[in-house]
mmCIF file of C-alpha atoms in Angstrom:
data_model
loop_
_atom_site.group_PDB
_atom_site.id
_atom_site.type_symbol
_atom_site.label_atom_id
_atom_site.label_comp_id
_atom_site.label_asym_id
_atom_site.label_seq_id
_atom_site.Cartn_x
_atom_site.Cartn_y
_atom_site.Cartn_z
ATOM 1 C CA UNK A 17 194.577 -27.905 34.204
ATOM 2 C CA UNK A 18 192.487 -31.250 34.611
ATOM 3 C CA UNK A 19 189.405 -30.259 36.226
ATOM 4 C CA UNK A 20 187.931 -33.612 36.398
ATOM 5 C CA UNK A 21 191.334 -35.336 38.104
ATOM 6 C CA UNK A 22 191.284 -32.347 40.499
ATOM 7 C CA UNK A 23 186.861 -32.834 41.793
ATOM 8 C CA UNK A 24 187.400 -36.325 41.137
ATOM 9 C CA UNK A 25 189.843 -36.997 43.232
ATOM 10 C CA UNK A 26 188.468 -35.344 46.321
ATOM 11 C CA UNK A 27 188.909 -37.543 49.283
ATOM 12 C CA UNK A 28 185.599 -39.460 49.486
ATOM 13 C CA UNK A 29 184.420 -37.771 45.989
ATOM 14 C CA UNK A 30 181.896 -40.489 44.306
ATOM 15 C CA UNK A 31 180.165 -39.363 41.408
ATOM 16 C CA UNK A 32 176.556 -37.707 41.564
ATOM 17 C CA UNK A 33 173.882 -39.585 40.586
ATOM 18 C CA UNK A 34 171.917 -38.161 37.212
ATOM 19 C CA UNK A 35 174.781 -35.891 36.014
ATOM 20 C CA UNK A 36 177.355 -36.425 34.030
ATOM 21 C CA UNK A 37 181.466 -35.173 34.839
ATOM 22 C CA UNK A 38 179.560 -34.310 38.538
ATOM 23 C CA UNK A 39 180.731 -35.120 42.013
ATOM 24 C CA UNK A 40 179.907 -34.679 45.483
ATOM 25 C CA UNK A 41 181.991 -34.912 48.918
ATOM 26 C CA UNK A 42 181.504 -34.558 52.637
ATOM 27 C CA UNK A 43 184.843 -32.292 54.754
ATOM 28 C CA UNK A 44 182.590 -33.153 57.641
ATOM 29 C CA UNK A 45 179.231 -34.048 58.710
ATOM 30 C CA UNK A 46 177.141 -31.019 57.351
ATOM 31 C CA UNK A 47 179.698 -29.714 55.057
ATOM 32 C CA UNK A 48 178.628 -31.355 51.903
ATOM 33 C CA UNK A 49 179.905 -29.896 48.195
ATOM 34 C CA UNK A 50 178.458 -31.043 44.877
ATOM 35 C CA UNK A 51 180.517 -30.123 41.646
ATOM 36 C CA UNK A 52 179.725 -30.203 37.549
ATOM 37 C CA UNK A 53 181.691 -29.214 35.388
ATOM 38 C CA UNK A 54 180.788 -26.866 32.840
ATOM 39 C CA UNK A 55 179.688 -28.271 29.303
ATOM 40 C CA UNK A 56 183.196 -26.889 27.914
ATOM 41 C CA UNK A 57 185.030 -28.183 30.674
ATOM 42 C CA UNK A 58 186.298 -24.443 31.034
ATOM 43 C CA UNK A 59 184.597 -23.587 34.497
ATOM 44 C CA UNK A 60 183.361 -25.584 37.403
ATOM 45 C CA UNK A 61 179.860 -25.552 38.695
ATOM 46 C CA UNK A 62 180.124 -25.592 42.670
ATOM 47 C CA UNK A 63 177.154 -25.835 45.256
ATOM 48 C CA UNK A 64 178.210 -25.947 49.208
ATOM 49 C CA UNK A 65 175.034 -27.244 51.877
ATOM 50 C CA UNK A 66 175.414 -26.424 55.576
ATOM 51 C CA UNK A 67 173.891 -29.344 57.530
ATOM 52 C CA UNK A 68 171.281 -28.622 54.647
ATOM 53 C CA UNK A 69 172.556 -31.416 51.923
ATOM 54 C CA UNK A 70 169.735 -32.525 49.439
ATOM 55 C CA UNK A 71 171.212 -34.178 46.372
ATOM 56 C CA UNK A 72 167.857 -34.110 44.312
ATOM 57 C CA UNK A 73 167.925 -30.051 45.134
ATOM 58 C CA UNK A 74 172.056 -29.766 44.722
ATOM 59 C CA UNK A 75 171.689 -31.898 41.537
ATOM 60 C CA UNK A 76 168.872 -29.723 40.564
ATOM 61 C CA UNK A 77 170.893 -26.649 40.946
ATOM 62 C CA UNK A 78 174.261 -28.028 38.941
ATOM 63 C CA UNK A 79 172.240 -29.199 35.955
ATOM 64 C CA UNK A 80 170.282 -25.935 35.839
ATOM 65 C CA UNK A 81 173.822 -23.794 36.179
ATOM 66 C CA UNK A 82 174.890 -25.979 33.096
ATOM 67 C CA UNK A 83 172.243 -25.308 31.335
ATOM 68 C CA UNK A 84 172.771 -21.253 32.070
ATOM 69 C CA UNK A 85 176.480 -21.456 32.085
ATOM 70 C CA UNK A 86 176.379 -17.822 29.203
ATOM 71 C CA UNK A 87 174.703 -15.590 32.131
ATOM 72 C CA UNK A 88 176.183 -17.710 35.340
ATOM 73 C CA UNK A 89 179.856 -18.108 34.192
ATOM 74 C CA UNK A 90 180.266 -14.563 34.075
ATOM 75 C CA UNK A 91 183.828 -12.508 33.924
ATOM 76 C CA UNK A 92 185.768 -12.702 37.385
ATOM 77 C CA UNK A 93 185.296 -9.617 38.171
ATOM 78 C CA UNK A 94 181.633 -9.923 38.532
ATOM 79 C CA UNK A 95 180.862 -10.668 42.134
ATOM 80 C CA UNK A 96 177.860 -12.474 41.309
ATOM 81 C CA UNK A 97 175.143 -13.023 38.430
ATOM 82 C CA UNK A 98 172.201 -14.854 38.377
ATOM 83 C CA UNK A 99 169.484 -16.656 36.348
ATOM 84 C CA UNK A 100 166.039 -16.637 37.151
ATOM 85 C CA UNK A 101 163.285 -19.717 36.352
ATOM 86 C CA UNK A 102 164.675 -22.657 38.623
ATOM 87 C CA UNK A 103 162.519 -24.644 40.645
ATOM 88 C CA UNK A 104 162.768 -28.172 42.213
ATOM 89 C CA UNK A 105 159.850 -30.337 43.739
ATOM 90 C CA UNK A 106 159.659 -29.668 48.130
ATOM 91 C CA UNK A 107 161.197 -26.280 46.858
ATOM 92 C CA UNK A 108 160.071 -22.891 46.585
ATOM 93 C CA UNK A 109 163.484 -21.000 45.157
ATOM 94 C CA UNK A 110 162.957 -19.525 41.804
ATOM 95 C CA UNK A 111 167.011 -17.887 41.249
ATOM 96 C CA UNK A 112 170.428 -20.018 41.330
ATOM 97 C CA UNK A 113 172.596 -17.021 42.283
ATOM 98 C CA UNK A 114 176.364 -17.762 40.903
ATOM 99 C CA UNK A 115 179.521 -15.986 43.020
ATOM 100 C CA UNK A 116 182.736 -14.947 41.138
ATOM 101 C CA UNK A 117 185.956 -15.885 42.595
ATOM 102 C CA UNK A 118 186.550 -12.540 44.210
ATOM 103 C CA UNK A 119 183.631 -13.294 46.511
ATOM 104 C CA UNK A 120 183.919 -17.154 46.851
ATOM 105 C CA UNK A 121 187.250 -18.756 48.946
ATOM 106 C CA UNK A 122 186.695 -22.197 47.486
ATOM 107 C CA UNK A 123 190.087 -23.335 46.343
ATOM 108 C CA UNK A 124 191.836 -20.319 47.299
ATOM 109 C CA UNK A 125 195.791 -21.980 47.649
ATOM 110 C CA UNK A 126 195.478 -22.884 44.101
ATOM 111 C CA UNK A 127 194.841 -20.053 42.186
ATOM 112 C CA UNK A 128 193.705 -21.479 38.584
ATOM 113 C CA UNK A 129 191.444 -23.286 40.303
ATOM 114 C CA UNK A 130 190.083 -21.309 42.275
ATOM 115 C CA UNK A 131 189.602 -18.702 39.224
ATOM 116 C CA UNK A 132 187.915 -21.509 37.333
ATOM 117 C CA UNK A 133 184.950 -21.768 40.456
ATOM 118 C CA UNK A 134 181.445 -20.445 40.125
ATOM 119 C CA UNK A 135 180.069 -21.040 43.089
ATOM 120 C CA UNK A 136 175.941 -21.798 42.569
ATOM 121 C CA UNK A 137 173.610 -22.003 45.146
ATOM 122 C CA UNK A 138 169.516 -21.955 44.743
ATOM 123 C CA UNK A 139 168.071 -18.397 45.767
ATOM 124 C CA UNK A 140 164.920 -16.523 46.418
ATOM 125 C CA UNK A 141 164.352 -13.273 43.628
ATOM 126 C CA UNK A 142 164.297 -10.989 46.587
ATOM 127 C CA UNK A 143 167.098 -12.064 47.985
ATOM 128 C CA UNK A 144 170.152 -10.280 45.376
ATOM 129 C CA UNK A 145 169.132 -7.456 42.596
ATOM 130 C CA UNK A 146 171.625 -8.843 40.718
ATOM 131 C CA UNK A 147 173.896 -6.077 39.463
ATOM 132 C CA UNK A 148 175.335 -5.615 43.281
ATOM 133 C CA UNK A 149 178.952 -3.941 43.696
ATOM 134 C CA UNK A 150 181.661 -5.863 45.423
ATOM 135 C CA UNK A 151 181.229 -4.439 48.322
ATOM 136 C CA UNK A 152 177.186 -5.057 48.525
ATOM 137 C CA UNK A 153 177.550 -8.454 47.179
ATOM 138 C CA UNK A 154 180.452 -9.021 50.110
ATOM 139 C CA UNK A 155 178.044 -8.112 52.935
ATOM 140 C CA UNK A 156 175.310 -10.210 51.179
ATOM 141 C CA UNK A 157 177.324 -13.570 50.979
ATOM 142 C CA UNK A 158 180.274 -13.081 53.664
ATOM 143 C CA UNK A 159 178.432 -11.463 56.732
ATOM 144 C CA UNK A 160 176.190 -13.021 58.924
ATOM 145 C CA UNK A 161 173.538 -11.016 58.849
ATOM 146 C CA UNK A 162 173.725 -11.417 54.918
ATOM 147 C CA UNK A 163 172.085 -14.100 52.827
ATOM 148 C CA UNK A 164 172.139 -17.533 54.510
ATOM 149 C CA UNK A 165 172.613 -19.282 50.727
ATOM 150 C CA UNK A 166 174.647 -22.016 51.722
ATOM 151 C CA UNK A 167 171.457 -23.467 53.992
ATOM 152 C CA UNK A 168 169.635 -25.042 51.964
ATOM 153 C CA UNK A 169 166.386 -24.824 53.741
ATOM 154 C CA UNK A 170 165.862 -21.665 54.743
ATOM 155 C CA UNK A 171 163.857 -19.431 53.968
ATOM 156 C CA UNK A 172 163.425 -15.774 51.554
ATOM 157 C CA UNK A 173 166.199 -13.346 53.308
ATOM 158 C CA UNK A 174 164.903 -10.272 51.705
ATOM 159 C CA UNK A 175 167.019 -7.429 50.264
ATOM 160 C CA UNK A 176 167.107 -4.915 52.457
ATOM 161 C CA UNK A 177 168.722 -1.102 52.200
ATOM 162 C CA UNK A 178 167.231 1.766 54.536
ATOM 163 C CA UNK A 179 168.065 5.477 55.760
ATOM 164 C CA UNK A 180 165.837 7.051 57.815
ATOM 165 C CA UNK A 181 165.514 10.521 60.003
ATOM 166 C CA UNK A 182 165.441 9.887 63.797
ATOM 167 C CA UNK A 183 165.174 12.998 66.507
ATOM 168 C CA UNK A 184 168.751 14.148 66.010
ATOM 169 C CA UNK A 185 170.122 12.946 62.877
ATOM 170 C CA UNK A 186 169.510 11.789 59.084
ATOM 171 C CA UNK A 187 171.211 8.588 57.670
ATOM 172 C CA UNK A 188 172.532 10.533 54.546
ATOM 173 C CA UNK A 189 172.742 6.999 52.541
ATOM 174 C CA UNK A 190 170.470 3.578 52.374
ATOM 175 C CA UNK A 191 172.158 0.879 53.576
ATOM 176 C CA UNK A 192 171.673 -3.152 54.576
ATOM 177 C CA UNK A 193 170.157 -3.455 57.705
ATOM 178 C CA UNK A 194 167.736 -6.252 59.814
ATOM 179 C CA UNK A 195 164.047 -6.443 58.977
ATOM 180 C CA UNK A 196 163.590 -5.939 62.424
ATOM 181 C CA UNK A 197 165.257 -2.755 62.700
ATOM 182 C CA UNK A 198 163.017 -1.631 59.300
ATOM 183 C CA UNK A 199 159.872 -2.492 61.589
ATOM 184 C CA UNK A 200 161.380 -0.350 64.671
ATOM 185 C CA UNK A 201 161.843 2.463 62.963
ATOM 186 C CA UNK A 202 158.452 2.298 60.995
ATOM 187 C CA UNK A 203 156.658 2.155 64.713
ATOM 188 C CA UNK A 204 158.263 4.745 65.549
ATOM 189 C CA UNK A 205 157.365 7.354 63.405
ATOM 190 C CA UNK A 206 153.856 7.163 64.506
ATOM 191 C CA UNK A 207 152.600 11.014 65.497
ATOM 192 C CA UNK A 208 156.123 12.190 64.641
ATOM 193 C CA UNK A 209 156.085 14.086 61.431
ATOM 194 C CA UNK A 210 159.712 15.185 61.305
ATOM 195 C CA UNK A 211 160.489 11.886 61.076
ATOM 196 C CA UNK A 212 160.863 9.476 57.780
ATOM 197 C CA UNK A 213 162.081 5.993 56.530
ATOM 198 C CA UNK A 214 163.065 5.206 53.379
ATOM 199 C CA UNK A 215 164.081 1.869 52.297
ATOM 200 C CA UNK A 216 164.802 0.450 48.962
ATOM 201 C CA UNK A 217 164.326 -3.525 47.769
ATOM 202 C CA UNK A 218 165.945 -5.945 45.398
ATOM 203 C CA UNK A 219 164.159 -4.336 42.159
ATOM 204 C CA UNK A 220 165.656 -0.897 43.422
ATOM 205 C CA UNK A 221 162.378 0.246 44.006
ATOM 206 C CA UNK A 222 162.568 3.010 46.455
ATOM 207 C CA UNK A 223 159.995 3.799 49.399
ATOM 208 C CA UNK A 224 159.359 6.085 51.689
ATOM 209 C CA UNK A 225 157.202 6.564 54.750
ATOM 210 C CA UNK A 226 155.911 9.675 56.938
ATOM 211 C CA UNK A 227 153.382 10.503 59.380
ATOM 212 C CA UNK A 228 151.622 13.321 57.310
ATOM 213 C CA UNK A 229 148.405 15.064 58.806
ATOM 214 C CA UNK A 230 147.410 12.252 61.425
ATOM 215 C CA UNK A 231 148.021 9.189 59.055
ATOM 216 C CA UNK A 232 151.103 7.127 57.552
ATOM 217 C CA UNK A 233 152.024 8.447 54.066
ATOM 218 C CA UNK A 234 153.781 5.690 51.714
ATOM 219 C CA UNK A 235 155.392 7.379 48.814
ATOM 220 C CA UNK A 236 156.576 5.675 45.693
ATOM 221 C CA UNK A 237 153.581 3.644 44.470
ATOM 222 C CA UNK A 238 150.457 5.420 43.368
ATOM 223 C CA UNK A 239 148.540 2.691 44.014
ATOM 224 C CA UNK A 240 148.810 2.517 47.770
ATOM 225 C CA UNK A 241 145.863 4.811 49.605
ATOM 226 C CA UNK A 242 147.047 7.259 52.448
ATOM 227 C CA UNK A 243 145.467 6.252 56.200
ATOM 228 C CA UNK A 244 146.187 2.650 56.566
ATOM 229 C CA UNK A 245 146.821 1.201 60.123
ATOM 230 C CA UNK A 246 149.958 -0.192 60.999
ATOM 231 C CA UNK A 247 149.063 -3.741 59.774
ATOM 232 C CA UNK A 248 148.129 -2.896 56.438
ATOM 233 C CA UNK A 249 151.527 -0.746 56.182
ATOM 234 C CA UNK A 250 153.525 -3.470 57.558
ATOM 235 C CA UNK A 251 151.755 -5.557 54.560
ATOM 236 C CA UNK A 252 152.328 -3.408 52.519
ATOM 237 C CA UNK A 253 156.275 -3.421 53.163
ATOM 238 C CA UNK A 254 156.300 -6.837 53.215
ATOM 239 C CA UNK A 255 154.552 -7.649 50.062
ATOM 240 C CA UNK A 256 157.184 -4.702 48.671
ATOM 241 C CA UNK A 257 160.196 -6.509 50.051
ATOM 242 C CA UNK A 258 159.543 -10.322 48.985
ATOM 243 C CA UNK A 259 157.872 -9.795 45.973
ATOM 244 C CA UNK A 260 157.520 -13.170 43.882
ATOM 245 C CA UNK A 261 158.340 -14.992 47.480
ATOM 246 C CA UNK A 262 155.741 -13.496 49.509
ATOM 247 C CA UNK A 263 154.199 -17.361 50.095
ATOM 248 C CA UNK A 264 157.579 -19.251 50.805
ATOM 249 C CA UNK A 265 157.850 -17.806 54.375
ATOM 250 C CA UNK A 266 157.781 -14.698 56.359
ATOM 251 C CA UNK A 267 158.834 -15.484 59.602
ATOM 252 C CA UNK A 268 161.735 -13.367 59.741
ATOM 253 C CA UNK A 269 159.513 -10.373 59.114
ATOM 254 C CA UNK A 270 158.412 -9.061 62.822
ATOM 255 C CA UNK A 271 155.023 -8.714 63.650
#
């Protein structure tokens, strides 16, 4: 299998500038791939940009993958891995998060190709914990209401998994849901004490809030005082959910 022939060879392929055995290519307007090949010529080193296509950032990204190719190329049946310590100037990712070929469909009609594929993209910490099973790393990277990795501009998409107790019912187990549907159910548990929401973030931390004796009661770090106001527990949440990211944007996070 020649890698190089096959990335090469890419109608309207040219190489990419600063990085050696590299390539990029256009399908379409805003559907822009760069490729590297890893330094053993084993794997490639894919990054895809929606309408998003930087090459400083997607060259960036490849030579950084290269350079981490023992935690990013990981087996094939590891949906995805990822190394921490990237940055890039105009930036604020920290992560390139790398998908497996049984999450990516790059190359999918040719098999040993397609097996050889890591697909890389640059990534916010919160974002992915990292150890996610198939089916969590699926909804992450192949649902809309997942991770938007392939935009290269956007901003921290915070891992999100919640269960909560509502008037008739308890959500036995956490799962992904909106920000905005965390927030809901948060305001709504004001001066209902058989009520609860739990949530859990990308370090697995787990949290959980009540309305105990008049006042919101946030369990899970010692550290946090009982009787805040709704701000100051939406802050709190916040800080909980984005971590290292707090400062690269919050919009997405309701008021």
């Amino acid at each position: 299998m020649d890698l190089a022939s096959t990335f090469s060879g890419m109608p309207g392929a040219g190489p990419l500038a600063g990085l050696s055995e590299a390539w990029h290519w256009a399908m379409a307007p805003g559907l822009d791939f760069g490729v590297a090949l890893s330094a053993d010529g084993e794997h490639v080193l894919q990054c895809f940009a929606l309408r998003s296509y930087d090459e400083g950032l997607v060259t960036a990204v490849l030579s950084f993958a290269r350079e981490h190719a023992d935690v990013l190329v990981a087996p094939p049946e590891r949906p995805l891995v990822m190394a921490e310590g990237f940055a890039h100037p105009g930036y604020r990712f920290d992560t390139v998060v790398a998908f497996g070929p049984g999450l990516h469909r790059h190359h999918a009609d040719t098999p040993e190709v397609h097996q050889a594929i890591r697909a890389v993209q640059p990534a916010f910490r919160c974002e992915f914990a990292g150890d996610e099973r198939e089916e969590d790393a699926t909804f992450l990277v192949n649902r809309a209401s997942g991770v938007p990795s392939t935009e290269l501009d956007h901003e921290p998409h915070p891992f999100l998994k919640m269960r909560y107790k509502t008037d008739t019912r308890v959500i036995p187990e956490r799962i992904f849901t909106s920000l905005r549907s965390l927030v809901n159910e948060l305001r709504a548990l004001e001066d209902r004490p058989d009520r609860f929401v739990e949530f859990e973030n990308y370090r697995h931390e787990v949290r959980r809030v009540e309305w105990v004796d008049g006042q919101w009661d946030f369990t899970g770090d010692a550290a946090e005082p009982r009787g805040m106001g709704i701000d100051d527990l939406l802050d709190v949440v916040r800080a909980t959910l984005y971590g290292p990211n707090l400062e690269a944007g919050t919009s997405g996070f309701p008021a």
